[in-house]
Short mmCIF file of C-alpha atoms and ligand atoms in Angstrom, two decimals:
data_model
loop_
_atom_site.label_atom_id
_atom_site.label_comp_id
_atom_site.label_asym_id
_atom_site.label_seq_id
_atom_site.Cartn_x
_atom_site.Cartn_y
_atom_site.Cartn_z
CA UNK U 289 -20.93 -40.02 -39.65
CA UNK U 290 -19.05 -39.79 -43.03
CA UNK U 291 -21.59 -37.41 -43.91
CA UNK U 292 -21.75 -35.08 -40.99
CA UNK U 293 -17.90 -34.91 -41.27
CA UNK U 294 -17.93 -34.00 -44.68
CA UNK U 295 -20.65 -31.01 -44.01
CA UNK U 296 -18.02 -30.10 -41.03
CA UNK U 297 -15.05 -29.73 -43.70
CA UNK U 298 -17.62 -27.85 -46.10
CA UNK U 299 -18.30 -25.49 -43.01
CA UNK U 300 -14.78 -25.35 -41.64
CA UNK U 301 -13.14 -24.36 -45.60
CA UNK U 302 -16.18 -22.12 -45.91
CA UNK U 303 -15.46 -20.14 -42.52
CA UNK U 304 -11.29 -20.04 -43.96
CA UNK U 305 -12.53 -19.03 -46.80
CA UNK U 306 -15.05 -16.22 -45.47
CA UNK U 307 -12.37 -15.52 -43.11
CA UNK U 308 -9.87 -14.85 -45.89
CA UNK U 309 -12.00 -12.76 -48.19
CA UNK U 310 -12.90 -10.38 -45.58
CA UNK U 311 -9.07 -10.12 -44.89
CA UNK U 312 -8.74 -9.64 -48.76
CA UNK U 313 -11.45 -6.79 -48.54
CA UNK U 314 -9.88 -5.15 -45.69
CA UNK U 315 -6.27 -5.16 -47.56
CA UNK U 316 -4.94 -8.27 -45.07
CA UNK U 317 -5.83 -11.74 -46.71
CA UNK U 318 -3.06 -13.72 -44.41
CA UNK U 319 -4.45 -12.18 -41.06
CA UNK U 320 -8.12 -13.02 -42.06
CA UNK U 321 -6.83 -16.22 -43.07
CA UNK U 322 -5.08 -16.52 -39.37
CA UNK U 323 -8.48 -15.18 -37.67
CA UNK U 324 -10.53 -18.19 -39.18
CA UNK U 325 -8.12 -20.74 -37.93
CA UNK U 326 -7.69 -19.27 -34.78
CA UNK U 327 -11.37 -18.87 -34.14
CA UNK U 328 -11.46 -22.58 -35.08
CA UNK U 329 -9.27 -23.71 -32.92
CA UNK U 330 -10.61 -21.98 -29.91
CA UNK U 331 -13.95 -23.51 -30.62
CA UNK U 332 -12.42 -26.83 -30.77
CA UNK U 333 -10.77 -26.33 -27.57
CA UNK U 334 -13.73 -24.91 -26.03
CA UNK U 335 -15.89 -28.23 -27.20
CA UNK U 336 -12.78 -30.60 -25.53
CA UNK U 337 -13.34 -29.09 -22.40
CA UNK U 338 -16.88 -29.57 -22.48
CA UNK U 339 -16.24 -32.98 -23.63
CA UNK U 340 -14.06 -33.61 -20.75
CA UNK U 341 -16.01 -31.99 -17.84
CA UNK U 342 -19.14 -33.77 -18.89
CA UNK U 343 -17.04 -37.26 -19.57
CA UNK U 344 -15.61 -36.17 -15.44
CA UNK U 345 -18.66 -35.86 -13.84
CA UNK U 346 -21.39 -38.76 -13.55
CA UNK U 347 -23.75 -36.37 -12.51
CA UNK U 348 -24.36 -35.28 -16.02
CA UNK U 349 -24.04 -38.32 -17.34
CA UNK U 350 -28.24 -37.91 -18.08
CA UNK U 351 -28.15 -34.79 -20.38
CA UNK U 352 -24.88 -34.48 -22.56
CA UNK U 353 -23.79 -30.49 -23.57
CA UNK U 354 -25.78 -29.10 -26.50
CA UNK U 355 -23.56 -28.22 -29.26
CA UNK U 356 -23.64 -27.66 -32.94
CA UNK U 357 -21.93 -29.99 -36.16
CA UNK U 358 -19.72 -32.24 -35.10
CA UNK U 359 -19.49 -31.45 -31.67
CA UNK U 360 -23.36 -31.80 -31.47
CA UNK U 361 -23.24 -35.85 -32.64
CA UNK U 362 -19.84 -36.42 -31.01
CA UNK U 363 -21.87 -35.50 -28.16
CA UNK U 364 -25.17 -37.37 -28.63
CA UNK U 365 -23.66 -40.16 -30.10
CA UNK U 366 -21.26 -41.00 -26.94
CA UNK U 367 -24.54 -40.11 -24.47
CA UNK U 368 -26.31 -43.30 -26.62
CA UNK U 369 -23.15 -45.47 -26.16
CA UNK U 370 -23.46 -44.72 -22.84
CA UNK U 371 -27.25 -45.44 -22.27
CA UNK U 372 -26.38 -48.70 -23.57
CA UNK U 373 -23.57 -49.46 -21.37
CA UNK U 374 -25.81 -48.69 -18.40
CA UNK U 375 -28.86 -50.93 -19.63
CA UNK U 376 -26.00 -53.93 -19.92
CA UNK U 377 -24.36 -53.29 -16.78
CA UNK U 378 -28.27 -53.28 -14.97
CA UNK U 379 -28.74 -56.01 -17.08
CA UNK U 380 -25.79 -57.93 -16.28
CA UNK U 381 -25.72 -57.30 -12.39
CA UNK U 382 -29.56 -58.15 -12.15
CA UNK U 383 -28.30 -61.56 -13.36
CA UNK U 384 -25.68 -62.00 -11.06
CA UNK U 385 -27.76 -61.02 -8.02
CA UNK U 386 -30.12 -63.52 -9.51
CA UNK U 387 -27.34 -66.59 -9.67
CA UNK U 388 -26.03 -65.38 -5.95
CA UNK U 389 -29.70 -65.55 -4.66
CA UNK U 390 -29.95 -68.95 -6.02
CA UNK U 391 -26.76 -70.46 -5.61
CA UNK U 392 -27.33 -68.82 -2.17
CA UNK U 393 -30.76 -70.95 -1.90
CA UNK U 394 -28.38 -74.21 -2.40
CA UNK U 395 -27.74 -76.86 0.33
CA UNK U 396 -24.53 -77.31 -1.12
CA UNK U 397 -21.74 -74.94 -0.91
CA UNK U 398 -20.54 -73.27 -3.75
CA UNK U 399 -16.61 -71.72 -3.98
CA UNK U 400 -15.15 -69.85 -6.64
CA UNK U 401 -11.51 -69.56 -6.74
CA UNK U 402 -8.64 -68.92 -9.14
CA UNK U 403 -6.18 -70.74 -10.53
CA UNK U 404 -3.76 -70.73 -7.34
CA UNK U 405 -7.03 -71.31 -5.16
CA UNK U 406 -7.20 -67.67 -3.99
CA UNK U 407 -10.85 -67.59 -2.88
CA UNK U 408 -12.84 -65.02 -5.01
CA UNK U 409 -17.11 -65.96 -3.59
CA UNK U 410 -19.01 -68.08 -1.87
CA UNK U 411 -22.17 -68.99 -0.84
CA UNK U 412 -23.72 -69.00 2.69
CA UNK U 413 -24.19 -72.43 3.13
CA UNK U 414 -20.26 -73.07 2.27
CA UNK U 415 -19.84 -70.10 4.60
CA UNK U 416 -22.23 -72.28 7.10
CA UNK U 417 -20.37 -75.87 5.84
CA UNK U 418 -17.15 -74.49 5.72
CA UNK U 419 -16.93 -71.45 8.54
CA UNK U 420 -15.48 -69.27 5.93
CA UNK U 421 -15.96 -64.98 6.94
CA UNK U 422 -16.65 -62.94 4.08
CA UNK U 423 -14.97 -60.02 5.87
CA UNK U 424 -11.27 -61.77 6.66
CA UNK U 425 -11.41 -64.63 4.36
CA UNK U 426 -11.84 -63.02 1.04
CA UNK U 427 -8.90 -63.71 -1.29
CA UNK U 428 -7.15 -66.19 1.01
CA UNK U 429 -5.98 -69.24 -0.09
CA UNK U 430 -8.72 -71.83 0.29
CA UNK U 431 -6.10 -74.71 1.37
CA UNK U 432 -5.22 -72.75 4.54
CA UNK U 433 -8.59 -72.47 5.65
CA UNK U 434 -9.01 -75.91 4.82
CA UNK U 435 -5.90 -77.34 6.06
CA UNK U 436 -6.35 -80.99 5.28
CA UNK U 437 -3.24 -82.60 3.75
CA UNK U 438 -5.55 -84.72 1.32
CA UNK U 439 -7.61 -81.52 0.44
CA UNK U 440 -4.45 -79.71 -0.80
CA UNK U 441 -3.18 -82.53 -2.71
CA UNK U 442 -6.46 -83.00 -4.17
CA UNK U 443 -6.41 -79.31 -5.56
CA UNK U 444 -2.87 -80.24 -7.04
CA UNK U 445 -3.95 -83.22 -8.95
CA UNK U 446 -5.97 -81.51 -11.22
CA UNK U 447 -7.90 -85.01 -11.64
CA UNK U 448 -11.22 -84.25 -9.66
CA UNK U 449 -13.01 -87.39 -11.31
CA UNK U 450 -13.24 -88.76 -8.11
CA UNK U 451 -14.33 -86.36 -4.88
CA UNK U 452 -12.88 -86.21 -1.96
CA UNK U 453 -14.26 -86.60 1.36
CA UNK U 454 -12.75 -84.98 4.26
CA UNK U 455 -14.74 -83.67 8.06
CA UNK U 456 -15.16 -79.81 7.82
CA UNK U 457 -12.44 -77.80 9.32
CA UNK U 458 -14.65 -75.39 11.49
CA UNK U 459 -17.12 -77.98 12.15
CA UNK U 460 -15.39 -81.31 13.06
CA UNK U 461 -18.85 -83.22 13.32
CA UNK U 462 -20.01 -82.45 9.76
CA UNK U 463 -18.60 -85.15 7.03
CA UNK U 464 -18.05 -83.50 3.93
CA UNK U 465 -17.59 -84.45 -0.28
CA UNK U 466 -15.80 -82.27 -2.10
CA UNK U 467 -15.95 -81.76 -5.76
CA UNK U 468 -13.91 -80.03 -8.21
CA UNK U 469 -14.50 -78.47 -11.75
CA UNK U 470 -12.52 -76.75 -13.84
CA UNK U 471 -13.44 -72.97 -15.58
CA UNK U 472 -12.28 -70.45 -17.28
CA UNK U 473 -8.04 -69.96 -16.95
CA UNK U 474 -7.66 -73.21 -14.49
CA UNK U 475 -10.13 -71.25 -12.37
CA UNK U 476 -11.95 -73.71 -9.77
CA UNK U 477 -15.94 -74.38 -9.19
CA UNK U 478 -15.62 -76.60 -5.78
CA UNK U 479 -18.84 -77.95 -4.52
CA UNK U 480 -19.05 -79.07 -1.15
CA UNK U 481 -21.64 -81.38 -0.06
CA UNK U 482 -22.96 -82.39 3.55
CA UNK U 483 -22.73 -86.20 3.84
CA UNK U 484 -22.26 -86.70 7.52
CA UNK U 485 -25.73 -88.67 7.63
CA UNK U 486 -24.86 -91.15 4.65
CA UNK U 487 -21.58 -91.25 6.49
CA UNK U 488 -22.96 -92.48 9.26
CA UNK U 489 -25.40 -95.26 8.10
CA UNK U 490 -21.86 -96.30 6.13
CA UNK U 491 -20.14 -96.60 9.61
CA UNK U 492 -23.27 -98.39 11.02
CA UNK U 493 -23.10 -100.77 8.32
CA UNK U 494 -19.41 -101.62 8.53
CA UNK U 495 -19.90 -101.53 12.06
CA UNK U 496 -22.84 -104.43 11.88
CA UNK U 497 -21.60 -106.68 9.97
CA UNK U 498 -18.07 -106.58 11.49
CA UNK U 499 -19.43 -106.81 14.80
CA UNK U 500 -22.15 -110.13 13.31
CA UNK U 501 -18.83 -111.48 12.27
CA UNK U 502 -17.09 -111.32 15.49
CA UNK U 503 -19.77 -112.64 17.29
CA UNK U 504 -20.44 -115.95 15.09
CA UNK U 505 -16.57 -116.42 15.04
CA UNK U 506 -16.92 -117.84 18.56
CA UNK U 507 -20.11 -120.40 18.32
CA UNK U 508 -18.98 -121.37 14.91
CA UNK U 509 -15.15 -122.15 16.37
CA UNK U 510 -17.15 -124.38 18.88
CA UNK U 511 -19.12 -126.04 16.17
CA UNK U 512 -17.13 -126.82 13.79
CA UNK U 513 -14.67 -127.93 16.47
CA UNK U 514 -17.29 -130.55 17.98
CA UNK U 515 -17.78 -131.89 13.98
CA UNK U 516 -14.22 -132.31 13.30
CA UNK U 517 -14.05 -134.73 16.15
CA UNK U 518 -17.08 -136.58 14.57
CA UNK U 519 -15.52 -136.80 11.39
CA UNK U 520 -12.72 -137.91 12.59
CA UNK U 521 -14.28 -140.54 14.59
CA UNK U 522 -17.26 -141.18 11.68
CA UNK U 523 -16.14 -145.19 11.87
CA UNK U 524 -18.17 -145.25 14.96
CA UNK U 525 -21.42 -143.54 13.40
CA UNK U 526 -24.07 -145.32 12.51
CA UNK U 527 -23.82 -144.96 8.56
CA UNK U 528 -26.80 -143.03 8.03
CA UNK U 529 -25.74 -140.21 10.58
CA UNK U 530 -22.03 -140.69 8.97
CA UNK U 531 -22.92 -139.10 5.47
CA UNK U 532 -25.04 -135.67 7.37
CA UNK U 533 -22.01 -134.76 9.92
CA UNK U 534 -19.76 -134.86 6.66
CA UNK U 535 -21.81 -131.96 4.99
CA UNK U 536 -22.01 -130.30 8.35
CA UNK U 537 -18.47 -130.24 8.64
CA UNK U 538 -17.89 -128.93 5.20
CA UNK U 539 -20.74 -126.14 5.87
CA UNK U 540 -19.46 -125.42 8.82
CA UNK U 541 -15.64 -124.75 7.25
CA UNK U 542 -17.54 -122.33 4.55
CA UNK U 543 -18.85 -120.63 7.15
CA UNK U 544 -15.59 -119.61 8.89
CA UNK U 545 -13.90 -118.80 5.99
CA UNK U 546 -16.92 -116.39 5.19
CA UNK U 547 -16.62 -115.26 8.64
CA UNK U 548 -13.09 -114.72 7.98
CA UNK U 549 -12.99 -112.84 5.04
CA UNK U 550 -15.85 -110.68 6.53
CA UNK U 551 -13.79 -109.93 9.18
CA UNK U 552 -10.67 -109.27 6.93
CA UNK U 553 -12.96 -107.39 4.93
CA UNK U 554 -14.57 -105.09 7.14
CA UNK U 555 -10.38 -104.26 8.80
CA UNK U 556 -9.51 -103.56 5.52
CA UNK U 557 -12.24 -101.41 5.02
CA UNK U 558 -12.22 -99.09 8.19
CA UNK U 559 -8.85 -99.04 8.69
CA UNK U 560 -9.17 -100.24 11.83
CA UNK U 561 -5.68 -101.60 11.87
CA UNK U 562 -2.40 -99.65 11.08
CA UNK U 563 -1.40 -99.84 7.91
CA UNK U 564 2.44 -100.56 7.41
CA UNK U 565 4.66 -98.88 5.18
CA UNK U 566 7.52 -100.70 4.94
CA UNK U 567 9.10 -101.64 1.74
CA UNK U 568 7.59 -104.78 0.92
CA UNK U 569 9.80 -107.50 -1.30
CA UNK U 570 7.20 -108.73 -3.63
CA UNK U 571 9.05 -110.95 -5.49
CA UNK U 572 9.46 -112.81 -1.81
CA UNK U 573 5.53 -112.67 -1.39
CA UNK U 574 4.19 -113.71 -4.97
CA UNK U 575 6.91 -116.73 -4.92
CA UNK U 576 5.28 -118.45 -1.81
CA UNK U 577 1.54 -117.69 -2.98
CA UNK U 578 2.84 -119.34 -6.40
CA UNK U 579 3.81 -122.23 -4.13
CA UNK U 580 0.72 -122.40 -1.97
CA UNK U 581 -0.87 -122.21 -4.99
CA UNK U 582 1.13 -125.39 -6.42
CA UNK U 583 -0.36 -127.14 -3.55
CA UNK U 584 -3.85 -125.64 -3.48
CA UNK U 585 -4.11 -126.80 -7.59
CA UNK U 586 -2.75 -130.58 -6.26
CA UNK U 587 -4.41 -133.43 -8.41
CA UNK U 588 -5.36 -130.78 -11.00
CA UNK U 589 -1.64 -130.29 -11.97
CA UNK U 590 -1.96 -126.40 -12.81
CA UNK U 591 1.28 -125.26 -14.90
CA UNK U 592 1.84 -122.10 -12.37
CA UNK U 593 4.98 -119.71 -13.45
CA UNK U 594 6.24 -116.86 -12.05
CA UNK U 595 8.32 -114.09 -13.63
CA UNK U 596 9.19 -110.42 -12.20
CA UNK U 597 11.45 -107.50 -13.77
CA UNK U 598 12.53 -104.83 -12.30
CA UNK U 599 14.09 -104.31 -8.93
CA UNK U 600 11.73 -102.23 -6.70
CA UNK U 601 10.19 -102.73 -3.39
CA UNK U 602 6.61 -102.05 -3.14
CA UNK U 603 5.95 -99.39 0.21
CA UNK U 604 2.57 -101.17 1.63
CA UNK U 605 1.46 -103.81 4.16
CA UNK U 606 2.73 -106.98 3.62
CA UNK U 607 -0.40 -108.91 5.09
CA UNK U 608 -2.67 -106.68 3.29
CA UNK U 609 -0.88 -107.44 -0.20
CA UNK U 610 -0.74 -110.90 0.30
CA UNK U 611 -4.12 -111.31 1.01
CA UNK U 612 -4.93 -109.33 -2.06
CA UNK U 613 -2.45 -111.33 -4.29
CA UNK U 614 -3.10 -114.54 -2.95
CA UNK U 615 -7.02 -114.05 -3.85
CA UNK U 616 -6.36 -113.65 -6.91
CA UNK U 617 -3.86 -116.62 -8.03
CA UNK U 618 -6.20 -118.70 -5.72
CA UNK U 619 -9.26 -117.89 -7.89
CA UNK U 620 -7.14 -118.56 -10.90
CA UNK U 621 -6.46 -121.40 -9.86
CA UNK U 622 -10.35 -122.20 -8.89
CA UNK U 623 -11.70 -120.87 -12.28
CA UNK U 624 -9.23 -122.79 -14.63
CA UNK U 625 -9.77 -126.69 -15.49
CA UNK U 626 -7.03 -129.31 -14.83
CA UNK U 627 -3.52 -128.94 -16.81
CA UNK U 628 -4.63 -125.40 -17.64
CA UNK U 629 -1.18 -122.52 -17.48
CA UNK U 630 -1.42 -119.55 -14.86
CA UNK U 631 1.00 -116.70 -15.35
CA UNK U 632 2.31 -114.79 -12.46
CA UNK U 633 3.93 -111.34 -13.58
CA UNK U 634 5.45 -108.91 -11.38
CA UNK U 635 6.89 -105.59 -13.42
CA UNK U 636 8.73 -102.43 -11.79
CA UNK U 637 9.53 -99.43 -13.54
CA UNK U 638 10.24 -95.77 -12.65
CA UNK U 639 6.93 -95.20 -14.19
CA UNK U 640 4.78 -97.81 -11.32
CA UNK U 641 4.43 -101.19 -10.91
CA UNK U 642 1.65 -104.11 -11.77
CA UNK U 643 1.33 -107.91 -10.63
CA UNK U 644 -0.48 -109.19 -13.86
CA UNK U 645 -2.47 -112.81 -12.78
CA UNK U 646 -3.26 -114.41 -16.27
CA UNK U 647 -4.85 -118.08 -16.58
CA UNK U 648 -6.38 -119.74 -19.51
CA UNK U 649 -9.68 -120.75 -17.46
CA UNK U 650 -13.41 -120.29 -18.65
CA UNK U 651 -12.96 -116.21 -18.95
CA UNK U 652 -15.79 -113.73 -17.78
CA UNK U 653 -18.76 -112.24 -19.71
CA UNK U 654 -17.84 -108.03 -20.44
CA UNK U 655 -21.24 -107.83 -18.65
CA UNK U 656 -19.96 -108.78 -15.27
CA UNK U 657 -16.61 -107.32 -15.16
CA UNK U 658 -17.78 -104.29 -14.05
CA UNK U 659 -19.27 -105.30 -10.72
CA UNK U 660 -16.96 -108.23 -10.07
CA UNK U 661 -15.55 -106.19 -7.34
CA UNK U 662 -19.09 -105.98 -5.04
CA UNK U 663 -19.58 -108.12 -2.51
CA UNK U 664 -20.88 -112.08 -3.21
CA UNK U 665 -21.17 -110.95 -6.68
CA UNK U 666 -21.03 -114.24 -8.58
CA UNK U 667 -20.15 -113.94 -12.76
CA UNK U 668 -21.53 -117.70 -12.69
CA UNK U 669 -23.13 -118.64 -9.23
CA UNK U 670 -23.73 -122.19 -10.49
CA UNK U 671 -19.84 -122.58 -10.87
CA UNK U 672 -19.18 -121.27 -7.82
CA UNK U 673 -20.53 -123.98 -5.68
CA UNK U 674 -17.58 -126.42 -6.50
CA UNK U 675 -15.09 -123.73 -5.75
CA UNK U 676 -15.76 -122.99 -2.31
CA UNK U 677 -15.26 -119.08 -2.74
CA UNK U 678 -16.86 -116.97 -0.18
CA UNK U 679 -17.56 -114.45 -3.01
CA UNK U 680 -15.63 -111.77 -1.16
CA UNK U 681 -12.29 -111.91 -2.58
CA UNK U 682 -12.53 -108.99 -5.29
CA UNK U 683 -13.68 -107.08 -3.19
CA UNK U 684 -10.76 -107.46 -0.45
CA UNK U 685 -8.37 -107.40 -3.29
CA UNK U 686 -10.33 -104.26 -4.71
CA UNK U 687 -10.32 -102.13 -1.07
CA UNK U 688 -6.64 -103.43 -0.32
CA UNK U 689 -5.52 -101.90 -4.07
CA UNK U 690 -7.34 -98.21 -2.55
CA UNK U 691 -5.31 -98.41 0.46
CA UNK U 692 -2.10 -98.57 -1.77
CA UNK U 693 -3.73 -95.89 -4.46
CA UNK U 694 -3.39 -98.86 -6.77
CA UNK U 695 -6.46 -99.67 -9.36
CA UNK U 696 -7.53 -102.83 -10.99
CA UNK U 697 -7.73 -103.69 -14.07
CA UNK U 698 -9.95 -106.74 -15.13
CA UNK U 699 -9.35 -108.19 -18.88
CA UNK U 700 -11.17 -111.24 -20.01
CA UNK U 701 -12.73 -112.99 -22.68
CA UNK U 702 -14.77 -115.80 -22.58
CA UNK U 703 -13.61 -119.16 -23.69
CA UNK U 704 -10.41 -117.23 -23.46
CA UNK U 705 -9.38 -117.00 -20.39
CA UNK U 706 -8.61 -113.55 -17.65
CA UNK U 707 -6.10 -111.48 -16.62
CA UNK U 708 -6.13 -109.31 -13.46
CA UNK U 709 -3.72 -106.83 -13.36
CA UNK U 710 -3.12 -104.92 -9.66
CA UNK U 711 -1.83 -101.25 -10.67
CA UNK U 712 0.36 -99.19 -8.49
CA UNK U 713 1.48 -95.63 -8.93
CA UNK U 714 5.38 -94.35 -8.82
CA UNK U 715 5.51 -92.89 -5.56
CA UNK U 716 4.65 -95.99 -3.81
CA UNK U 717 8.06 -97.69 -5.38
CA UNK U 718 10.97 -97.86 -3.11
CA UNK U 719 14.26 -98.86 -4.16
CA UNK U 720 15.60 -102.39 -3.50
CA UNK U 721 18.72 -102.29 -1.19
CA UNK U 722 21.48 -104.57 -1.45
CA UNK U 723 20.65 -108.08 -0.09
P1 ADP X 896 -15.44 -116.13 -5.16
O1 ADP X 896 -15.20 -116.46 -3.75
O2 ADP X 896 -16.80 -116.48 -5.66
O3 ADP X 896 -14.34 -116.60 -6.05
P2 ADP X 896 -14.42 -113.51 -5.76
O4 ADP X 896 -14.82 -112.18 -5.23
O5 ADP X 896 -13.03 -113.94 -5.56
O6 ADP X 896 -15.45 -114.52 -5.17
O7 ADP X 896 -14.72 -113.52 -7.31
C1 ADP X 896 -15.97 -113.04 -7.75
C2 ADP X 896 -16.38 -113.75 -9.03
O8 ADP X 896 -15.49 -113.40 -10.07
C3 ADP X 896 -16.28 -115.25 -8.93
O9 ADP X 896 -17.45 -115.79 -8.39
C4 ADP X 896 -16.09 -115.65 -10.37
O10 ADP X 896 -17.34 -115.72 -11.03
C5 ADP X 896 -15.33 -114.48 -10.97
N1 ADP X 896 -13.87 -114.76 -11.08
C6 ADP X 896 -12.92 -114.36 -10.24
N2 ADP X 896 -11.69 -114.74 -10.67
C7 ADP X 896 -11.90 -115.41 -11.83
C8 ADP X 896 -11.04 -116.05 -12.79
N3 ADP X 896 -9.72 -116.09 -12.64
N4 ADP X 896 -11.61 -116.61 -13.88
C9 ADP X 896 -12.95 -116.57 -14.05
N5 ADP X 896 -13.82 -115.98 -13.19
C10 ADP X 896 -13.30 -115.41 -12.10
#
């Protein structure tokens, strides 16, 4: 380029200069001078307008103007430029197509949205999953279409570690998991999934087992009723029958309070029961576990203390929370030898609240923390046999803690002893009126 424009400026001078001598020879050196420089700028002019009319019309796009100099490679050099653009573009939309045909091939649905959830593509089966219309949906807001308070809040967040599942909004039958990513300029990838069939085996397994539980409450009632009143009349057993209806009467007990906490369970679970909101006085609650526990520990003369700061109310169901709580300062009490100290915390701030269980018991392995929380999942199933645990407690304590949006946090060390700590977030904090 640097060397075409310097043949243009030899050119250009030696066209002035031409210009001027044949002014010089005619007697008028100025007005030759002035002819050069107008014919030069004419020409330029000239060369703009072809420039522009061939730049205007796409039709030409194939063969740029012929020209001479500078003009010439300005000319060729732009048509190149443009070649290449065109090979991109091709390029780049034969790559999109190819994404859309796949992502179009998906079971799942695919949206694309921006950062205030404006809806910018889709692919048919979210279109199919979701009923969205490409022709009057385009560009809406993807939380009025899906009108789900949870869905909306879930966009908020901005936390999408977790999905969310919610029923489709144009198809009320389909059971759908929602995931979230985040792109580009807070831009959103949400994948939808169909889980209506894993859905329902879920419901047919809560349904089972809480339905099993109802229906050995009854025969087991009747049972265990029957052995009670041998027990209590064993002084007119025969001795060797005396020592069998004993362990049938303790079997039988385990079994009701499995049946119990299956039942609990499996409430807690569905939701089958309305949860209450009311602002719950903790403090109250965790004082009379502390006592029950007192009297649970008995003989093995547990040093059980108790302190709380801070002066909210907990919004949540009283039963629910006390089942949860009590679990857990009853299994401290279960997993921590004679004269050993259990320390009951309760702690409000504006920032949440926690009720920390701490003992100085035997302590868990890091291995099992993790699944402590599953059902009859035993850390050490040969020590559970004196406790009497149904090996569902966690997991009540874990599913009551998701119906408050509370977590759990398990710390632990063996020979050291454990602390459970029940989280709860801000907003479920009300303030304590006067009493
Ligand atoms: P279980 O009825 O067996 O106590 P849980 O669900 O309440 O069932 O607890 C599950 C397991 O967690 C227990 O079997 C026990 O191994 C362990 N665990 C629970 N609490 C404690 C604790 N405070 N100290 C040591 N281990 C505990």
């Amino acid at each position: 380029m640097q060397h075409t424009w310097s043949r243009h400026l030899r050119y250009t001078l030696a066209g002035l200069t031409g210009s001027t001598l044949a002014g010089l020879y005619l007697g008028y050196p100025a007005y030759g001078f002035t002819a050069g420089l107008v014919f030069y700028l004419v020409w330029t002019l000239h060369q703009t307008r072809r420039l522009a009319q061939w730049l205007a019309d796409p039709e030409t796009a194939d063969a740029p103007p012929q020209s001479l100099g500078i003009w010439g490679d300005v000319f060729e050099n732009l048509h190149k430029l443009n070649q290449s653009y065109q090979q991109t573009w091709s390029q780049l939309r034969a790559r999109i197509g190819r994404i859309q045909e796949s992502t179009n091939a998906m079971h799942d649905g695919v949206i694309l949205t921006d950062a205030q959830g404006a809806m910018e593509w889709w692919n048919d089966s979210a279109g199919h999953l979701l009923g969205f219309r490409r022709n009057t949906d385009l560009g809406q807001y993807i939380y009025n279409l899906i009108r789900t308070p949870s869905f909306k809040a879930y966009f908020d967040t901005k936390n999408y570690h977790d999905p969310l599942e919610l029923y489709s909004p144009a198809k009320p039958h389909i059971r759908l998991q929602v995931q979230i990513s985040l792109f580009g300029d807070d831009d959103r990838l949400i994948v939808a999934k169909d889980v209506t069939r894993l859905h329902q085996l879920e419901q047919m397994r809560q349904d089972f087992v809480s339905n099993v539980s109802h229906e050995m409450r009854t025969p087991l009632t009747v049972i265990s009723g029957y052995l009670e009143t041998l027990v209590d009349n064993a002084d007119d057993l025969p001795a060797k029958w005396r020592r069998a209806i004993n362990t049938m009467a303790s079997q039988a007990f385990r079994m009701e309070s499995l049946v119990t906490d299956l039942i609990l369970l499996s409430r807690i679970e569905t939701g089958d029961q309305a949860l209450s909101d009311a602002p719950t006085d903790v403090n109250r609650l965790v004082q009379q576990i502390c006592q029950d526990a007192r009297t649970l520990s008995g003989e093995s003369h547990h040093e059980i203390t108790f302190d709380a700061a801070g002066r909210y109310l907990l919004n949540g169901d009283e039963n629910q929370l006390r089942s949860a709580f009590s679990n857990l300062v009853f299994n401290a009490v279960k997993y921590t030898p004679a004269q050993g100290r259990i320390t009951v915390s309760w702690v409000t701030d504006s920032n949440g609240a926690s009720l920390s269980v701490k003992d100085t018991g035997a302590g868990i392995d890091q291995v099992h923390i993790p699944r402590l929380t599953e059902r009859f999942y035993r850390a050490d199933p040969s020590r559970h046999k004196d406790t009497g645990g149904t090996g569902l407690g966690l997991a009540i304590v874990k599913h009551v803690l998701i119906n408050h949006d509370g977590s759990l946090e398990i710390l632990s060390k063996p020979g050291k002893g454990s602390e459970f700590i029940c989280h709860f977030p801000a907003e479920r904090l009300a303030v304590e009126t006067a009493r």
